[in-house]
Amino acid sequence: MGLFTRPVWLNFLSLLPATTLAVLTLAIAFLRFYDVQDFPLLGFIANPRLWSNRFTVAALLATLANFGVEWNRRNRETNRLAEARQREAEARQREAEAREREARRDLETARRDRLQVRCLAAQVRYQLDPTDDHRRELALALAQLEEYQQVLDREPE
């Protein structure tokens, strides 16, 4: 059943103009350069020169058809290569975007970790020595946490 698929028949039909051109060229040469003395089979053809001219016109048409088939094949190949390059470029772009997202996520995680460490250190200092300097440091840490909370509330992801 695989013989009747579309690409197989298209491939077969794309060979037809070139094959026809080869056969017509042989027929033209046969009719032009040989006569009945060389091949008695030519005695069955009434006007070999007329048939040679007709085959020449048919060969020109087959050449044009072959040109069209080759033009189409090369355009399809060029398009296929361009689409492959486009897919590769899009894949590279997606990978770059993923790396950028990962880098932003890493930076955000590092920022969050630094803020947590700063707040924890301020809290521990205040618990160990509840002076006004440590109280201000703790208030500053709290202000940073509240600011960070507002940023998180503004940008849901």
mmCIF file of C-alpha atoms in Angstrom:
data_model
loop_
_atom_site.group_PDB
_atom_site.id
_atom_site.type_symbol
_atom_site.label_atom_id
_atom_site.label_comp_id
_atom_site.label_asym_id
_atom_site.label_seq_id
_atom_site.Cartn_x
_atom_site.Cartn_y
_atom_site.Cartn_z
ATOM 1 C CA MET A 1 0.000 0.000 0.000
ATOM 2 C CA GLY A 2 3.026 2.287 0.473
ATOM 3 C CA LEU A 3 3.499 2.438 -3.321
ATOM 4 C CA PHE A 4 0.384 4.582 -3.746
ATOM 5 C CA THR A 5 1.410 7.322 -1.368
ATOM 6 C CA ARG A 6 1.624 10.813 -2.829
ATOM 7 C CA PRO A 7 5.407 11.425 -2.574
ATOM 8 C CA VAL A 8 6.221 8.194 -4.422
ATOM 9 C CA TRP A 9 4.043 9.168 -7.388
ATOM 10 C CA LEU A 10 5.356 12.722 -7.352
ATOM 11 C CA ASN A 11 8.906 11.408 -7.423
ATOM 12 C CA PHE A 12 8.007 9.133 -10.322
ATOM 13 C CA LEU A 13 6.308 11.967 -12.226
ATOM 14 C CA SER A 14 9.268 14.281 -11.628
ATOM 15 C CA LEU A 15 11.473 11.753 -13.471
ATOM 16 C CA LEU A 16 9.129 11.652 -16.460
ATOM 17 C CA PRO A 17 10.245 14.864 -18.292
ATOM 18 C CA ALA A 18 13.954 13.983 -18.141
ATOM 19 C CA THR A 19 13.298 10.393 -19.209
ATOM 20 C CA THR A 20 11.025 11.538 -22.028
ATOM 21 C CA LEU A 21 13.693 13.990 -23.166
ATOM 22 C CA ALA A 22 16.300 11.217 -23.308
ATOM 23 C CA VAL A 23 14.012 8.927 -25.325
ATOM 24 C CA LEU A 24 13.063 11.733 -27.721
ATOM 25 C CA THR A 25 16.723 12.649 -28.238
ATOM 26 C CA LEU A 26 17.495 9.037 -29.143
ATOM 27 C CA ALA A 27 14.523 8.924 -31.521
ATOM 28 C CA ILE A 28 15.578 12.188 -33.187
ATOM 29 C CA ALA A 29 19.132 10.938 -33.678
ATOM 30 C CA PHE A 30 17.855 7.602 -34.958
ATOM 31 C CA LEU A 31 15.524 9.251 -37.494
ATOM 32 C CA ARG A 32 18.040 11.900 -38.624
ATOM 33 C CA PHE A 33 21.230 9.934 -39.020
ATOM 34 C CA TYR A 34 20.088 6.500 -40.195
ATOM 35 C CA ASP A 35 18.122 5.343 -43.202
ATOM 36 C CA VAL A 36 16.467 2.167 -44.518
ATOM 37 C CA GLN A 37 19.799 0.638 -45.573
ATOM 38 C CA ASP A 38 21.056 0.824 -41.974
ATOM 39 C CA PHE A 39 17.807 -0.244 -40.300
ATOM 40 C CA PRO A 40 15.067 -1.881 -42.355
ATOM 41 C CA LEU A 41 12.643 -0.925 -39.555
ATOM 42 C CA LEU A 42 12.762 2.654 -40.867
ATOM 43 C CA GLY A 43 10.914 1.454 -43.984
ATOM 44 C CA PHE A 44 7.694 1.399 -41.925
ATOM 45 C CA ILE A 45 7.960 5.145 -41.209
ATOM 46 C CA ALA A 46 6.642 7.232 -44.093
ATOM 47 C CA ASN A 47 8.454 10.534 -43.463
ATOM 48 C CA PRO A 48 11.368 10.094 -41.065
ATOM 49 C CA ARG A 49 12.416 13.772 -41.354
ATOM 50 C CA LEU A 50 8.905 14.982 -40.497
ATOM 51 C CA TRP A 51 8.780 12.699 -37.473
ATOM 52 C CA SER A 52 12.257 13.865 -36.454
ATOM 53 C CA ASN A 53 11.023 17.481 -36.531
ATOM 54 C CA ARG A 54 7.952 16.580 -34.473
ATOM 55 C CA PHE A 55 10.121 14.768 -31.946
ATOM 56 C CA THR A 56 12.399 17.842 -31.799
ATOM 57 C CA VAL A 57 9.432 20.032 -30.853
ATOM 58 C CA ALA A 58 8.355 17.427 -28.293
ATOM 59 C CA ALA A 59 11.918 17.364 -26.916
ATOM 60 C CA LEU A 60 11.835 21.149 -26.502
ATOM 61 C CA LEU A 61 8.564 20.861 -24.583
ATOM 62 C CA ALA A 62 10.003 18.068 -22.435
ATOM 63 C CA THR A 63 13.037 20.282 -21.747
ATOM 64 C CA LEU A 64 10.756 23.085 -20.573
ATOM 65 C CA ALA A 65 8.799 20.665 -18.375
ATOM 66 C CA ASN A 66 12.050 19.303 -16.927
ATOM 67 C CA PHE A 67 13.209 22.850 -16.242
ATOM 68 C CA GLY A 68 9.968 23.544 -14.364
ATOM 69 C CA VAL A 69 10.289 20.343 -12.319
ATOM 70 C CA GLU A 70 13.913 21.121 -11.379
ATOM 71 C CA TRP A 71 13.046 24.733 -10.560
ATOM 72 C CA ASN A 72 10.260 23.564 -8.269
ATOM 73 C CA ARG A 73 12.489 20.959 -6.600
ATOM 74 C CA ARG A 74 15.234 23.480 -5.919
ATOM 75 C CA ASN A 75 12.751 26.017 -4.558
ATOM 76 C CA ARG A 76 11.306 23.374 -2.223
ATOM 77 C CA GLU A 77 14.812 22.449 -1.076
ATOM 78 C CA THR A 78 15.706 26.107 -0.504
ATOM 79 C CA ASN A 79 12.487 26.617 1.461
ATOM 80 C CA ARG A 80 13.142 23.493 3.499
ATOM 81 C CA LEU A 81 16.644 24.700 4.382
ATOM 82 C CA ALA A 82 15.351 28.181 5.258
ATOM 83 C CA GLU A 83 12.661 26.680 7.496
ATOM 84 C CA ALA A 84 15.262 24.476 9.185
ATOM 85 C CA ARG A 85 17.460 27.518 9.843
ATOM 86 C CA GLN A 86 14.422 29.395 11.174
ATOM 87 C CA ARG A 87 13.550 26.513 13.524
ATOM 88 C CA GLU A 88 17.165 26.397 14.754
ATOM 89 C CA ALA A 89 17.158 30.172 15.348
ATOM 90 C CA GLU A 90 13.874 29.929 17.253
ATOM 91 C CA ALA A 91 15.255 27.063 19.348
ATOM 92 C CA ARG A 92 18.377 29.087 20.155
ATOM 93 C CA GLN A 93 16.161 32.055 21.061
ATOM 94 C CA ARG A 94 14.039 29.885 23.371
ATOM 95 C CA GLU A 95 17.200 28.507 25.014
ATOM 96 C CA ALA A 96 18.559 32.033 25.503
ATOM 97 C CA GLU A 97 15.262 33.152 27.024
ATOM 98 C CA ALA A 98 15.258 30.127 29.336
ATOM 99 C CA ARG A 99 18.841 30.901 30.420
ATOM 100 C CA GLU A 100 17.871 34.527 31.014
ATOM 101 C CA ARG A 101 14.849 33.499 33.110
ATOM 102 C CA GLU A 102 17.052 31.122 35.083
ATOM 103 C CA ALA A 103 19.628 33.871 35.659
ATOM 104 C CA ARG A 104 16.896 36.274 36.839
ATOM 105 C CA ARG A 105 15.531 33.575 39.116
ATOM 106 C CA ASP A 106 19.018 32.977 40.529
ATOM 107 C CA LEU A 107 19.532 36.712 41.112
ATOM 108 C CA GLU A 108 16.159 36.990 42.822
ATOM 109 C CA THR A 109 16.935 33.970 44.984
ATOM 110 C CA ALA A 110 20.294 35.462 45.962
ATOM 111 C CA ARG A 111 18.640 38.808 46.773
ATOM 112 C CA ARG A 112 16.017 37.070 48.895
ATOM 113 C CA ASP A 113 18.717 35.054 50.693
ATOM 114 C CA ARG A 114 20.777 38.192 51.426
ATOM 115 C CA LEU A 115 17.693 39.927 52.805
ATOM 116 C CA GLN A 116 16.866 36.948 55.016
ATOM 117 C CA VAL A 117 20.413 36.753 56.336
ATOM 118 C CA ARG A 118 20.483 40.515 57.026
ATOM 119 C CA CYS A 119 17.167 40.330 58.901
ATOM 120 C CA LEU A 120 18.183 37.256 60.853
ATOM 121 C CA ALA A 121 21.512 38.854 61.815
ATOM 122 C CA ALA A 122 19.762 42.031 62.944
ATOM 123 C CA GLN A 123 17.287 40.001 65.013
ATOM 124 C CA VAL A 124 20.032 37.954 66.655
ATOM 125 C CA ARG A 125 22.092 41.077 67.434
ATOM 126 C CA TYR A 126 19.080 42.722 69.044
ATOM 127 C CA GLN A 127 18.292 39.620 71.076
ATOM 128 C CA LEU A 128 21.895 39.390 72.283
ATOM 129 C CA ASP A 129 22.320 43.113 72.956
ATOM 130 C CA PRO A 130 19.074 45.162 72.894
ATOM 131 C CA THR A 131 20.687 48.578 72.303
ATOM 132 C CA ASP A 132 19.210 51.460 70.328
ATOM 133 C CA ASP A 133 21.669 50.854 67.439
ATOM 134 C CA HIS A 134 20.546 47.250 67.140
ATOM 135 C CA ARG A 135 16.917 48.340 67.438
ATOM 136 C CA ARG A 136 17.398 50.771 64.510
ATOM 137 C CA GLU A 137 19.112 48.035 62.488
ATOM 138 C CA LEU A 138 16.196 45.727 63.218
ATOM 139 C CA ALA A 139 13.723 48.472 62.218
ATOM 140 C CA LEU A 140 15.663 48.955 58.955
ATOM 141 C CA ALA A 141 15.536 45.217 58.273
ATOM 142 C CA LEU A 142 11.795 45.246 58.922
ATOM 143 C CA ALA A 143 11.389 48.179 56.528
ATOM 144 C CA GLN A 144 13.292 46.228 53.854
ATOM 145 C CA LEU A 145 11.086 43.186 54.432
ATOM 146 C CA GLU A 146 7.938 45.303 54.109
ATOM 147 C CA GLU A 147 9.275 46.902 50.924
ATOM 148 C CA TYR A 148 10.067 43.470 49.517
ATOM 149 C CA GLN A 149 6.553 42.313 50.477
ATOM 150 C CA GLN A 150 5.063 45.237 48.515
ATOM 151 C CA VAL A 151 7.179 44.329 45.478
ATOM 152 C CA LEU A 152 5.966 40.738 45.697
ATOM 153 C CA ASP A 153 2.351 41.910 46.027
ATOM 154 C CA ARG A 154 2.690 44.134 42.921
ATOM 155 C CA GLU A 155 4.266 41.566 40.571
ATOM 156 C CA PRO A 156 2.459 38.233 40.783
ATOM 157 C CA GLU A 157 4.212 35.537 38.709
#
